[in-house]
């Protein structure tokens, strides 16, 4: 790979990014098509690529690449092949030093665009017209999918097949069942991603149009007012935290709140609770709440690292500690639903009245449409990204356990260091040697690969990816890039301007207010429990799943995110200033550093150099 | 004087309506309209163009002006300036006609009685007439004398206002318009607000045109400093819908106009350094201003450019006054699209680059 090429445009050439020391050969764990290859250089070097830190903030484990391929297969299918969004096909991705860069494929031929517009109008029109009915069907599809995943068995490889195989002829042999289950497991993930993107583009599009109409007639309207007018009242994603608040109250009422001391692990708290009758009945109540509300993920779900609250209760327990503390301090912790409704109507009426007659009609219709689509935009996360995905990763863990039992890998978790294709190969050899009784090579082959990749991931994690590579576009016109990632022309220009650093970061003003405080940089969910009262959360992108810890923090700063991010709405609800989409907060800010977050102006200022 | 002061040349501000504009000028009737809408405007009275005409006639000033202006060619800066000097000299030495002076004195005394102050300080302003009176204000035909006390000073200030009709800018402006008839002007005499803070407010964002915003510039002392651009004021953008401050930028505010030590006129003084950095408006003042702005906008049915003052005495909203309001004429065009937006669905299609180029039948 050449490293002498000068930077093209405002960003480094993807072909000139140096490999961090000791990370040579990092490409080996990824698909051949997933890297910047010399054979594609001419086109790839002249495109605009940005780091998708919203979905992929840390280096990709080999298996997790499936959560790049599958969603991009799905989003491209809907966007390009089903709805035929006129100016935009799908999204290409490339991996650089383990990090995921993406770039949209535009449609530029006017005739092609016109041809696609015909498809789009008819097909998208159908969805908008029948949205509520179609969304009802979607919910049924997702329920069925989650149920099927739950029922999917990962067979053991017994020494002797059971009698059903031999005598009843109604069961296949284990070799077939293992391979079948693995194949089905991967296909279920594809189905989930297919469902995931069925409504998403159209949902975001309707909302983005409303935002645009608001801004063209009310150029100074704060983003959060638009979000407030649209945001749902009975939002499913707020249910888990609402249940935690209820449990916090219950703990105080039944006198078991003493167990929830700051710094205690969930296990220590449980042990303490189990000692008393009241504590045990509180734990019983908690069990009731877990299905389904603990199917929240501890992050945005695209990595196997993000477990559900069921697997890792550190977030809900941290939230319980926070809620109990707030209640003891006499604060109101309930989401003021009535107030939110009143405010939402007040804003809609107030702004509507300021528009001219000709605009008011379409504006009201668009507001109504945005409200219709919004439940999907918010709720799909719970069903797809959290509930399904956390359970799916666990299903993959079962295959990991199978491989580990037979010595192909040392630990079940090692499966994530192998690509899905390598796992298929390993399973092939496993069932082959199980069947033949021969001596498997796998136990000598895979552990070394796993060890090297673990080391690579650790080294690559210390590398800071630039926000963008390749040619800086004159203008970002791809509606998907703007809607889904908040990557606008201004944002790209800002990234280009700030390549040299400085003590200010600019982003989108997502939630008003100005706060100074100590930063807590959280790169992965494992660090969430470290967040202390009064700190400012600095992260790649906040997930709604983190909402419960919002009662502990005083402001939020993210690398990526736009006006539609759910996190922005949550921040506003909690009254926390937020600046999103800074591009580089997690790389420029260090834990312990004092920063000022101006959520009204969209500026983060580093006030000292930290320790 | 206990009976209501009368006379052919003047009228109390609260008695003026839009239809009186040809006689009293737009600024005077604008204040009358505000008072009719219960907007707090400092009380006062207006003089009609008949007072001005009587003054010009009595000392034969019409002829002085005609003769001075006759040889001036449009665009001849030096000649215009010379004619202006000549007319101003004649006007400043001419006395006010007896009936005009008597009526002015009577109305001033009445104002003093209603305020309960002897020789109260007043503001004396010109009030231009004609359809282009809005433009005229930009053409230098606007004179304001602040903190004027006593009948003699009031008479002199009124004469100064009239004289501003013959400023070089005003002469050239009329010449450019091809205006040949004799000009006319009204005047306003209004109780002074002893302003702690004053400034300007737009009922929309004058830069972006956003109708949901109120833009406020505020500084210490009398409003002159803000209007004249002599200070960098505190700058606020406030949501009309929620009252939230969307933007707040404190200005340098290094000088202010205050009443002169001798009680006559206003003078420019330095603002003490620590005070320069303080915000000159608090939440209550802002709220009172926003409320006033909304009411003024509603009354006129259009966006307004409002001069306001907050008196030292009293608390908001009672001490917040509007001293002038005029329509905003410079709202950016982009908020007034020439074509009404199509349907909601068509707009969504546009977001996806699928604007409807073909009708259903054609498909």
Coordinates of C-alpha atoms in Angstrom, one line a residue, chain A residues 77 118 184 188 192-193 400 486 530 541:
Chain A
X77 CA -32.6 -3.4 -1.1
X118 CA -42.2 6.9 -10.8
X184 CA -31.2 -20.4 9.9
X188 CA -33.1 -14.8 10.9
X192 CA -34.6 -8.8 11.1
X193 CA -32.6 -6.3 9.1
X400 CA -19.5 -20.6 20.4
X486 CA -26.7 14.2 10.2
X530 CA -18.1 4.5 35.8
X541 CA -23.4 8.4 20.0

